[in-house]
XYZ file of N, CA and C in Angstrom:
825
model
N 107.419 30.040 100.627
C 108.080 31.112 100.565
C 109.070 31.861 101.459
N 108.968 32.002 102.433
C 109.688 32.142 103.449
C 111.509 31.762 103.288
N 111.658 30.276 103.116
C 113.069 30.003 102.648
C 113.407 30.985 101.398
N 112.768 31.470 100.357
C 113.069 32.214 99.072
C 113.154 33.771 99.430
N 112.792 33.768 100.502
C 112.606 35.733 100.669
C 114.249 36.262 100.322
N 115.119 35.716 101.552
C 116.653 36.308 101.545
C 117.332 35.953 99.982
N 116.864 34.668 99.486
C 117.644 34.449 98.355
C 117.060 35.760 97.054
N 115.483 35.781 97.022
C 115.259 36.879 95.768
C 114.557 37.713 96.421
N 115.642 38.908 97.009
C 114.703 40.085 97.616
C 113.803 40.933 96.354
N 113.627 40.652 95.302
C 112.578 41.251 94.403
C 111.618 40.502 94.069
N 110.583 40.207 94.288
C 109.458 39.573 93.889
C 108.510 40.084 92.451
N 108.358 39.621 91.448
C 107.486 40.121 90.521
C 105.989 39.037 90.292
N 105.225 39.460 91.282
C 104.055 38.288 90.902
C 102.995 38.904 90.359
N 102.048 37.904 89.755
C 100.665 37.952 88.739
C 100.054 38.199 89.979
N 98.835 38.601 89.685
C 97.906 39.027 90.146
C 96.672 38.300 90.607
N 96.003 38.299 89.448
C 94.917 37.353 89.034
C 95.253 35.639 89.236
N 94.700 34.851 90.251
C 95.123 33.520 90.417
C 95.881 33.590 91.386
N 96.739 34.674 91.984
C 97.899 34.428 92.616
C 97.412 35.309 93.836
N 96.999 36.323 93.586
C 96.824 37.314 94.601
C 95.156 37.442 95.064
N 94.432 37.158 93.885
C 93.264 37.343 94.210
C 92.299 36.611 93.108
N 90.787 36.339 93.107
C 90.181 35.068 92.058
C 89.069 35.957 91.367
N 89.270 37.199 91.299
C 88.263 38.119 90.932
C 87.271 38.606 91.831
N 87.134 37.659 92.667
C 86.330 38.480 93.347
C 86.761 38.538 95.132
N 87.620 37.858 95.266
C 87.863 37.939 97.312
C 89.428 37.703 97.006
N 90.261 38.295 98.006
C 91.486 38.173 98.144
C 92.312 36.521 98.292
N 92.867 36.236 98.310
C 93.605 34.639 98.767
C 94.430 35.281 100.128
N 94.131 35.039 101.128
C 94.392 35.840 102.722
C 96.154 35.324 102.654
N 96.115 33.809 102.361
C 97.390 33.493 102.768
C 98.644 33.820 101.844
N 98.066 34.458 100.579
C 99.182 35.154 99.731
C 99.527 36.312 99.829
N 98.343 37.310 100.430
C 98.614 38.723 100.779
C 99.363 38.467 102.011
N 99.729 37.116 102.756
C 100.503 37.307 104.108
C 101.732 37.300 103.631
N 102.079 36.486 102.648
C 103.341 35.683 102.398
C 104.098 37.052 101.601
N 102.847 38.245 100.719
C 103.689 39.117 100.087
C 104.173 40.134 101.017
N 103.124 39.959 102.007
C 103.256 41.163 103.541
C 104.687 40.912 103.902
N 104.830 39.607 104.414
C 105.940 39.332 105.162
C 107.138 39.438 104.442
N 107.223 38.851 102.764
C 108.177 39.555 102.292
C 108.650 40.961 102.319
N 107.999 41.793 102.403
C 108.133 43.272 102.135
C 108.427 43.630 103.970
N 108.030 43.059 104.486
C 108.363 43.187 106.003
C 110.128 42.716 106.578
N 110.071 41.813 105.960
C 111.457 41.090 105.754
C 112.631 41.960 104.768
N 112.214 42.978 104.089
C 112.994 43.787 103.469
C 112.820 43.793 101.772
N 112.064 42.972 101.478
C 111.907 42.743 100.259
C 110.927 43.747 99.542
N 110.917 43.460 97.944
C 110.019 44.412 97.535
C 109.212 43.440 96.635
N 107.964 44.174 96.470
C 106.852 43.426 95.946
C 106.433 44.224 94.822
N 106.566 43.817 93.507
C 106.031 44.488 92.438
C 105.124 43.540 91.774
N 103.707 43.747 91.810
C 102.695 43.124 91.352
C 102.779 43.484 89.431
N 102.871 42.276 88.951
C 102.952 42.382 87.302
C 101.562 41.604 86.736
N 100.582 42.226 85.615
C 99.305 41.918 86.027
C 99.193 41.993 84.129
N 98.530 41.450 83.748
C 97.927 41.591 82.458
C 96.733 42.355 82.276
N 96.164 42.948 83.286
C 94.966 43.848 83.012
C 95.107 44.817 82.324
N 94.310 45.136 81.080
C 94.592 46.374 79.990
C 94.151 47.699 80.660
N 94.586 48.122 81.904
C 94.006 49.451 82.353
C 95.268 49.831 82.982
N 95.503 51.354 83.405
C 96.075 51.675 83.777
C 96.478 51.351 85.499
N 97.777 51.493 85.837
C 97.980 50.755 87.107
C 97.181 51.469 88.347
N 97.080 53.028 88.474
C 96.108 53.323 89.198
C 94.720 52.752 89.147
N 94.126 52.403 87.840
C 92.972 51.641 88.376
C 93.002 49.998 88.599
N 93.932 49.688 88.681
C 94.039 48.270 89.041
C 94.186 48.312 90.753
N 95.197 49.129 91.117
C 95.167 49.561 92.575
C 93.747 49.514 93.218
N 93.128 50.270 92.646
C 91.524 50.585 93.054
C 90.803 49.516 93.105
N 91.226 48.484 92.028
C 90.323 47.462 92.393
C 90.921 46.792 93.060
N 91.972 46.755 93.619
C 92.587 45.476 94.305
C 92.417 46.119 95.786
N 92.085 47.423 96.253
C 91.642 47.778 97.230
C 90.383 47.290 97.709
N 89.413 47.522 96.659
C 87.924 47.171 96.704
C 87.622 45.977 96.607
N 88.538 44.687 96.065
C 88.321 43.594 96.057
C 88.973 43.082 97.764
N 90.042 43.579 98.385
C 90.360 43.797 99.697
C 91.707 43.325 99.869
N 92.617 43.607 99.075
C 93.995 43.087 98.941
C 94.393 44.161 99.801
N 95.126 43.856 101.048
C 95.841 44.916 101.619
C 97.079 45.907 100.630
N 96.938 47.068 101.391
C 98.026 47.571 100.374
C 99.602 47.246 100.927
N 99.837 46.900 102.209
C 100.816 46.376 102.602
C 101.384 45.098 101.908
N 100.773 44.805 100.780
C 101.253 43.136 100.064
C 101.766 43.680 98.951
N 102.091 44.935 98.695
C 102.975 45.310 97.199
C 103.361 46.880 97.395
N 104.432 47.048 96.768
C 105.132 48.237 96.279
C 104.567 49.344 95.268
N 104.452 48.465 94.170
C 103.927 48.827 92.800
C 102.933 47.748 92.028
N 102.280 48.615 91.333
C 101.814 47.640 90.122
C 102.297 47.909 88.858
N 102.759 47.122 87.987
C 102.721 47.171 86.639
C 102.059 46.676 85.320
N 101.213 47.479 84.544
C 99.912 46.451 84.197
C 100.684 46.355 82.555
N 99.891 45.319 81.938
C 99.792 45.578 80.643
C 99.046 46.718 80.006
N 98.386 47.497 80.633
C 97.667 48.560 80.193
C 98.562 49.520 79.964
N 99.836 49.968 80.951
C 100.470 50.844 80.844
C 101.493 50.742 79.371
N 101.702 49.521 79.304
C 102.452 49.067 77.975
C 101.710 49.458 76.851
N 100.617 49.239 76.836
C 99.421 49.326 75.902
C 99.441 51.050 75.307
N 99.258 51.642 76.213
C 99.129 52.902 75.957
C 100.172 53.561 75.192
N 101.566 53.082 75.370
C 102.869 53.228 74.394
C 102.520 53.041 73.220
N 102.264 51.473 72.896
C 101.842 51.038 71.581
C 100.459 51.926 70.892
N 99.293 52.312 71.655
C 98.454 53.084 70.877
C 98.820 54.275 70.418
N 100.004 54.942 70.948
C 100.553 56.220 70.639
C 101.463 55.644 69.365
N 101.990 54.963 69.313
C 103.453 54.675 68.377
C 102.537 53.966 66.994
N 101.091 53.447 67.362
C 100.648 52.305 66.125
C 99.183 52.958 65.922
N 98.635 53.754 66.777
C 97.326 54.033 66.610
C 96.994 55.206 65.603
N 97.775 56.065 65.493
C 97.186 57.151 64.674
C 96.585 57.816 64.753
N 96.324 58.370 66.345
C 95.152 59.074 66.792
C 93.973 58.606 66.737
N 93.672 57.214 65.982
C 92.016 56.841 65.878
C 92.317 55.454 66.265
N 91.115 54.779 66.938
C 91.379 53.301 67.062
C 90.127 52.879 67.173
N 89.751 51.631 66.510
C 88.519 50.968 67.143
C 88.551 50.194 68.301
N 87.905 50.655 69.112
C 87.989 49.747 70.500
C 86.822 48.517 70.678
N 87.871 47.249 70.969
C 86.862 46.051 71.165
C 87.026 45.842 72.631
N 86.128 45.920 73.788
C 86.172 45.707 75.499
C 84.948 46.276 75.790
N 85.258 45.939 77.098
C 83.971 46.616 77.949
C 84.506 48.267 78.705
N 83.210 48.881 78.743
C 83.317 49.938 79.116
C 84.097 50.683 80.329
N 84.774 49.543 81.094
C 85.159 49.607 82.105
C 86.680 49.670 82.047
N 87.132 49.479 80.796
C 88.626 49.591 80.435
C 88.847 50.626 79.559
N 87.955 51.887 79.196
C 88.151 52.658 78.492
C 89.014 53.615 79.527
N 89.586 53.543 80.480
C 90.390 54.358 81.678
C 91.834 54.395 81.022
N 91.886 53.176 79.876
C 93.351 53.058 79.019
C 93.915 54.873 78.166
N 92.286 54.926 77.715
C 92.798 56.380 77.122
C 93.172 57.705 77.653
N 92.924 57.540 79.160
C 92.929 58.673 79.656
C 94.195 59.724 79.614
N 94.194 60.922 79.116
C 95.568 61.632 79.158
C 96.238 61.406 77.486
N 95.780 60.567 76.621
C 96.175 60.250 75.491
C 95.397 61.080 74.434
N 96.238 61.342 73.262
C 95.510 62.184 72.089
C 95.295 60.540 71.357
N 94.537 59.881 71.506
C 94.105 58.787 71.057
C 92.509 58.677 71.062
N 91.743 58.747 69.960
C 89.931 58.772 70.303
C 89.719 57.692 69.671
N 88.641 57.424 70.321
C 87.583 55.742 69.959
C 87.028 56.323 68.889
N 87.049 55.490 67.392
C 86.134 55.777 66.549
C 85.443 54.288 65.559
N 84.495 54.460 64.789
C 83.953 53.364 64.207
C 85.254 52.613 63.448
N 85.257 51.688 62.959
C 86.305 50.776 62.512
C 86.714 51.106 61.409
N 85.820 51.687 60.412
C 86.268 52.114 58.865
C 86.758 53.523 59.199
N 86.907 53.982 60.442
C 87.978 55.341 60.616
C 88.979 55.256 61.279
N 88.978 53.949 61.414
C 90.434 53.937 62.441
C 91.369 53.044 61.670
N 92.763 53.769 62.297
C 93.883 53.569 61.813
C 94.499 51.904 62.407
N 94.054 51.620 63.714
C 94.089 50.356 64.530
C 93.273 49.856 65.181
N 93.180 48.653 65.669
C 92.131 48.038 66.531
C 92.910 47.836 68.226
N 92.216 48.453 69.028
C 92.703 48.219 70.318
C 91.901 47.095 71.147
N 92.064 46.299 71.152
C 91.334 44.948 72.344
C 91.882 44.894 73.503
N 91.165 45.070 74.429
C 91.438 45.052 76.099
C 90.248 43.879 76.608
N 89.426 43.240 75.593
C 88.759 41.950 76.142
C 87.319 41.826 75.341
N 87.028 40.999 75.748
C 85.295 40.789 74.692
C 84.464 41.946 75.791
N 83.482 42.206 74.682
C 82.636 43.386 75.317
C 81.701 42.611 76.385
N 81.226 41.418 76.511
C 80.595 40.726 77.405
C 80.846 39.672 77.604
N 82.369 39.538 78.572
C 82.966 38.330 78.589
C 82.215 37.110 79.615
N 81.352 37.880 80.370
C 80.503 36.686 81.142
C 79.678 35.814 80.056
N 79.073 36.353 78.994
C 78.602 35.311 78.171
C 78.912 34.967 76.759
N 80.093 35.786 76.230
C 80.664 35.305 74.964
C 81.521 34.921 74.835
N 81.947 34.084 73.622
C 83.348 33.239 73.104
C 83.930 34.049 72.444
N 85.365 33.620 71.780
C 85.915 34.441 70.744
C 85.245 34.342 69.315
N 84.210 32.832 69.032
C 83.645 32.723 67.893
C 82.429 33.954 68.045
N 82.218 34.308 68.938
C 81.175 35.364 68.405
C 81.468 36.493 67.838
N 82.874 36.742 67.470
C 83.615 37.869 66.980
C 84.121 37.347 65.523
N 83.952 36.088 64.752
C 84.608 35.908 63.643
C 84.114 37.101 62.706
N 82.866 37.436 62.791
C 82.516 38.168 61.664
C 83.228 39.446 61.332
N 82.672 40.429 63.314
C 83.625 41.255 63.294
C 85.416 41.457 63.131
N 85.906 40.067 63.156
C 87.414 40.113 63.084
C 87.521 39.959 61.706
N 86.782 39.261 60.586
C 86.818 39.483 59.143
C 86.658 40.552 58.722
N 85.639 41.531 59.317
C 85.588 42.938 58.615
C 86.955 43.559 58.745
N 87.689 43.680 59.953
C 88.837 44.084 60.521
C 90.151 44.093 59.424
N 89.770 42.764 59.513
C 91.070 41.871 58.493
C 90.882 42.439 57.382
N 89.868 42.788 56.379
C 89.438 43.510 55.396
C 90.025 44.851 55.545
N 89.868 45.239 56.461
C 90.348 46.873 56.284
C 92.250 46.587 56.291
N 92.521 45.668 57.225
C 93.916 45.381 56.804
C 94.410 46.439 58.418
N 93.561 46.284 59.228
C 93.876 47.091 60.374
C 94.797 46.218 61.615
N 96.016 47.069 62.033
C 96.669 46.210 62.636
C 95.968 46.045 64.245
N 96.316 45.188 65.320
C 95.523 44.896 66.360
C 96.365 45.343 67.591
N 96.310 45.859 68.572
C 97.158 46.306 69.687
C 96.295 45.485 70.589
N 96.993 44.480 71.178
C 96.393 43.324 72.473
C 97.068 43.941 73.285
N 95.934 44.448 74.398
C 95.994 44.971 75.400
C 96.774 43.855 76.831
N 95.981 42.705 76.546
C 96.021 41.646 77.351
C 96.146 40.245 76.497
N 97.523 39.760 76.729
C 97.694 38.421 76.152
C 97.183 37.299 76.775
N 96.132 37.556 77.776
C 95.773 36.093 78.472
C 94.871 35.616 77.535
N 94.709 34.379 77.474
C 93.440 33.855 76.727
C 92.238 33.334 77.738
N 92.649 33.078 78.704
C 91.744 32.918 79.869
C 91.875 33.348 81.150
N 91.022 33.209 82.085
C 91.346 33.680 83.041
C 89.890 33.003 84.229
N 90.320 32.665 85.235
C 89.413 32.112 86.128
C 88.760 33.157 87.308
N 87.427 33.710 87.060
C 86.975 34.260 88.083
C 86.062 33.544 89.143
N 86.438 33.620 90.213
C 85.222 32.691 91.386
C 85.726 31.284 90.676
N 84.656 30.391 90.139
C 84.770 29.011 89.687
C 84.280 29.138 88.363
N 84.782 30.256 87.331
C 84.043 30.596 86.048
C 85.450 30.684 85.272
N 85.388 30.253 83.895
C 86.675 30.623 83.130
C 86.484 31.405 82.200
N 86.879 32.688 81.874
C 86.670 33.548 81.252
C 87.635 34.079 80.211
N 86.974 33.990 78.797
C 87.883 34.494 77.618
C 88.303 35.784 77.773
N 89.846 36.143 77.571
C 90.340 37.399 77.436
C 90.742 37.745 76.308
N 91.110 39.171 76.104
C 91.713 39.721 74.764
C 92.821 38.675 73.853
N 93.342 38.296 74.611
C 94.689 37.139 74.150
C 93.968 36.319 73.074
N 92.661 35.527 73.720
C 91.758 34.741 72.759
C 91.426 35.466 71.516
N 91.230 36.217 71.471
C 90.785 37.574 70.022
C 92.022 37.818 69.223
N 93.216 38.104 69.820
C 94.169 38.489 69.281
C 94.627 36.907 68.398
N 94.664 36.022 69.298
C 95.355 34.492 68.160
C 94.196 34.406 67.175
N 92.576 34.677 67.557
C 91.994 34.282 66.436
C 92.269 35.204 64.791
N 92.486 36.622 65.477
C 92.642 37.619 64.176
C 93.969 37.146 63.628
N 95.009 37.057 64.730
C 96.618 36.426 63.826
C 96.229 35.212 62.796
N 95.572 34.003 63.711
C 95.452 33.115 62.751
C 94.638 33.570 60.975
N 93.793 34.657 61.075
C 93.329 35.093 60.063
C 93.753 35.767 59.232
N 95.358 36.024 59.695
C 96.471 36.598 58.749
C 96.619 38.049 59.366
N 95.960 38.560 60.584
C 95.797 39.724 60.898
C 97.221 40.033 61.918
N 97.832 41.242 61.593
C 98.991 42.018 62.073
C 98.796 42.364 63.689
N 99.484 42.043 65.089
C 99.032 42.015 66.434
C 100.447 42.319 66.934
N 99.978 43.222 67.657
C 100.970 43.970 68.486
C 100.397 43.847 69.930
N 101.424 42.827 70.616
C 101.148 42.432 72.295
C 102.020 43.210 73.271
N 101.153 43.601 74.222
C 101.675 44.287 75.142
C 101.489 43.020 76.395
N 102.342 43.145 77.437
C 102.077 42.044 78.765
C 103.045 41.061 78.560
N 102.562 40.058 79.377
C 103.640 38.990 79.784
C 102.830 38.274 78.648
N 103.569 37.248 77.909
C 105.352 36.942 78.386
C 106.017 37.660 77.755
N 105.747 39.373 77.026
C 106.557 39.988 76.295
C 107.646 40.853 77.268
N 109.017 41.022 76.715
C 109.908 41.784 77.589
C 109.354 42.938 78.253
N 108.559 43.909 77.289
C 108.467 45.493 78.448
C 107.705 45.416 79.121
N 106.948 44.856 79.179
C 106.332 44.525 80.887
C 107.624 44.141 81.898
N 108.309 43.453 81.809
C 109.322 42.923 82.730
C 110.252 44.230 83.112
N 110.704 44.926 81.785
C 111.439 45.762 81.946
C 111.285 47.378 82.707
N 109.574 47.298 82.431
C 109.272 48.339 83.066
C 108.919 47.707 84.684
N 108.817 46.993 85.031
C 108.847 46.149 86.599
C 110.310 46.473 86.999
N 111.489 46.056 86.481
C 112.991 46.530 86.886
C 112.821 47.590 87.076
N 112.402 48.527 86.025
C 112.881 49.874 86.324
C 111.855 50.353 87.828
N 111.145 50.314 87.760
C 110.242 50.417 89.623
C 111.074 49.927 90.201
N 111.496 48.654 90.348
C 112.112 47.718 91.416
C 113.327 48.591 91.740
N 113.801 48.725 90.580
C 115.727 49.270 90.653
C 115.450 50.933 91.669
N 113.832 51.732 91.191
C 113.640 52.841 91.722
C 113.586 52.859 93.115
N 112.849 51.531 93.564
C 112.631 51.412 94.853
C 113.839 51.026 95.798
N 114.618 50.555 94.873
C 115.808 49.933 95.958
C 117.109 50.828 96.057
N 117.064 51.713 94.680
C 117.570 52.965 95.041
C 119.345 52.420 94.662
N 119.035 51.246 93.790
C 120.503 50.690 93.550
C 120.277 49.582 91.991
N 120.783 49.289 91.552
C 121.039 48.446 90.318
C 120.571 47.197 90.718
N 119.651 46.253 90.226
C 119.011 45.117 90.592
C 120.114 43.956 89.320
N 120.075 42.574 89.318
C 120.112 41.376 88.723
C 119.173 40.747 88.625
N 119.031 40.207 87.679
C 118.072 39.476 87.501
C 117.819 37.955 88.103
N 119.036 37.744 88.753
C 119.329 36.521 89.756
C 118.617 36.764 91.108
N 118.327 38.138 91.167
C 117.908 38.601 92.571
C 116.316 38.755 92.452
N 115.727 38.244 91.211
C 114.319 38.711 90.929
C 113.631 37.458 90.843
N 112.442 37.373 91.404
C 111.777 35.721 91.130
C 110.340 36.192 90.931
N 110.198 35.318 90.142
C 108.540 35.269 88.896
C 107.732 34.628 89.987
N 106.486 35.154 89.834
C 105.508 33.884 90.475
C 104.101 34.345 89.625
N 103.911 33.143 89.128
C 102.375 33.272 88.467
C 102.125 31.906 88.248
N 100.770 31.529 87.542
C 100.028 30.449 87.315
C 99.955 30.473 86.104
N 100.005 31.208 85.064
C 100.000 31.232 83.671
C 101.248 30.815 82.925
N 100.749 29.346 82.360
C 102.000 28.667 81.641
C 102.431 29.639 80.348
N 101.416 30.166 79.666
C 101.810 30.842 78.291
C 102.002 32.317 78.485
N 101.734 32.788 79.900
C 102.429 34.166 79.985
C 103.464 34.376 81.294
N 103.008 34.043 82.167
C 103.562 34.373 83.529
C 104.935 33.078 83.487
N 104.916 31.681 83.055
C 105.697 31.046 83.224
C 107.047 31.353 82.044
N 106.544 31.612 80.853
C 106.795 31.863 79.793
C 107.698 33.012 79.438
N 106.851 33.859 80.145
C 107.307 35.619 80.201
C 108.690 35.522 81.170
N 108.808 34.642 82.357
C 110.106 34.564 83.349
C 111.281 34.129 82.634
N 110.390 33.122 81.788
C 111.942 32.136 81.018
C 112.764 33.041 79.995
N 111.992 33.671 79.131
C 112.681 34.306 78.098
C 113.114 35.433 78.454
N 112.630 36.010 80.014
C 113.144 36.879 80.602
C 114.751 37.040 81.415
N 114.681 35.377 81.415
C 115.650 35.090 82.614
C 115.680 34.696 83.905
N 114.362 34.934 84.202
C 113.825 34.562 85.778
C 113.734 33.597 86.009
N 114.060 33.235 87.554
C 113.613 31.888 88.185
C 112.033 32.127 89.017
N 111.334 31.063 88.623
C 110.031 31.426 88.882
C 109.392 30.475 89.532
N 108.453 30.656 90.496
C 107.506 29.849 91.443
C 106.023 29.962 90.426
N 105.380 28.292 90.220
C 104.335 27.934 89.486
C 103.676 27.912 90.635
N 102.571 28.581 90.809
C 101.179 28.380 91.637
C 100.186 27.586 90.573
N 100.155 26.349 91.455
C 99.221 25.413 90.685
C 97.668 25.488 91.128
N 97.262 26.685 90.705
C 96.016 26.848 90.754
C 95.315 27.707 89.334
N 94.500 28.577 89.715
C 93.808 29.707 88.717
C 93.736 29.138 87.153
N 94.595 29.341 86.704
C 94.169 28.893 85.116
C 94.628 27.619 85.110
N 95.679 26.792 85.941
C 96.776 25.524 85.723
C 95.458 24.847 86.418
N 95.526 23.670 85.854
C 95.315 22.505 86.074
C 96.271 21.776 86.685
N 95.677 21.284 87.854
C 96.653 20.765 88.973
C 96.300 19.283 89.397
N 94.866 18.672 88.706
C 94.376 17.784 89.407
C 95.226 16.403 89.459
N 95.982 16.159 88.387
C 97.239 15.173 88.473
C 98.219 15.588 89.454
N 97.966 16.257 90.020
C 99.377 16.587 91.310
C 100.057 17.570 91.070
N 101.031 17.796 91.940
C 102.164 18.997 91.761
C 103.112 18.296 90.705
N 103.680 17.687 91.021
C 104.714 16.685 90.585
C 104.401 16.584 88.753
N 103.170 15.932 88.763
C 103.133 15.881 87.115
C 102.735 17.336 86.777
N 102.129 18.292 87.483
C 101.820 19.276 86.859
C 103.138 20.303 86.305
N 104.197 20.244 87.522
C 105.320 20.971 86.888
C 106.068 20.157 85.378
N 105.640 18.929 85.591
C 106.457 18.127 84.369
C 106.002 18.692 82.945
N 104.440 19.073 83.143
C 103.791 19.161 82.175
C 103.902 20.360 81.774
N 104.049 21.773 82.186
C 104.369 22.975 82.361
C 105.583 23.157 81.874
N 106.883 22.225 82.537
C 108.129 22.188 81.464
C 108.112 21.696 80.490
N 107.186 20.799 79.626
C 107.203 20.306 78.640
C 106.902 21.349 77.375
N 106.067 22.306 78.158
C 105.535 23.381 77.390
C 106.469 24.459 77.466
N 107.132 24.457 78.654
C 108.260 25.811 78.493
C 109.566 25.349 79.039
N 110.183 24.473 77.832
C 111.192 23.732 78.455
C 112.448 24.691 79.210
N 112.789 25.920 78.799
C 113.857 26.795 79.420
C 113.309 27.171 80.711
N 112.258 26.790 80.902
C 111.596 27.858 82.151
C 112.513 26.754 83.500
N 112.889 27.805 84.264
C 113.337 27.300 85.864
C 112.383 27.530 86.673
N 111.689 26.157 86.856
C 110.189 26.433 87.805
C 111.489 25.911 89.252
N 111.744 26.774 90.076
C 112.134 26.210 91.546
C 111.122 25.723 92.845
N 110.132 26.178 92.597
C 109.241 25.387 93.354
C 107.916 25.686 92.952
N 106.841 24.927 92.864
C 105.498 24.418 92.884
C 104.688 24.099 93.406
N 103.451 25.342 93.727
C 102.752 24.855 94.912
C 101.606 25.115 94.387
N 100.423 25.390 95.389
C 98.970 25.497 95.186
C 98.470 26.794 95.714
N 99.420 27.362 96.736
C 99.088 28.834 97.108
C 100.308 29.631 97.327
N 100.122 30.827 97.346
C 101.582 31.468 97.604
C 101.344 31.722 99.310
N 102.019 30.602 99.884
C 102.048 30.028 101.568
C 103.668 30.837 101.627
N 103.429 31.392 102.566
C 104.566 31.943 103.520
C 105.123 30.932 104.292
N 104.307 30.255 105.600
C 104.566 29.039 106.227
C 104.492 27.436 105.582
């Protein structure tokens, strides 16, 4: 990553699977991000966390990610709040854990029962350590009968926490869409979160920025890699997290390239290492 620092002064880095594993930080990744900033670079952490940026920053501190590893945090939750105002009609039925209700803070949007709602807000599974999307089939069928649109706060389908894989909101949104439900997506791989990240980076730089000077970093083929490709950014693939690299780095890059043909993957590595 040291060799890429001067070529790409702005880095958009994923968090979960790149900077930490949900339990502890990856020290080598934190060092690389800190070194890039010390080298004059800008680091925007871009995450599909369905919570406001200040909430994610607090979580990063709690996990042990040093504050000098990044400049700003841009979250799927930030984008979701706009969708909630635009499509929630002031009343939404929430699917997710209590820790994600901070997404409602400061908004004129209430949590209500499904038969009183104008839309569904999905931030994740209620008990994500024990449940799967199959546990929600009956609930989703009821929501479909009510013809409620779903606002998906996190397009990720799975995430690795320690040595476990957990389902995310994107898995429920996919199932609801398969039932014929309408889904509004926030976060990666969709453009609004990248546009917000560009605004933040431009504000820090104090000048206009071009996409050719921005490097995306991530481990999720359907979110990080596809999002970077669709937005026109070069990307570093971290072959860890949700990416299975047991076949080796070359084979893994070829497999991801087949999934996202137009992605410009300039480097594939197991960790975000500076040296």
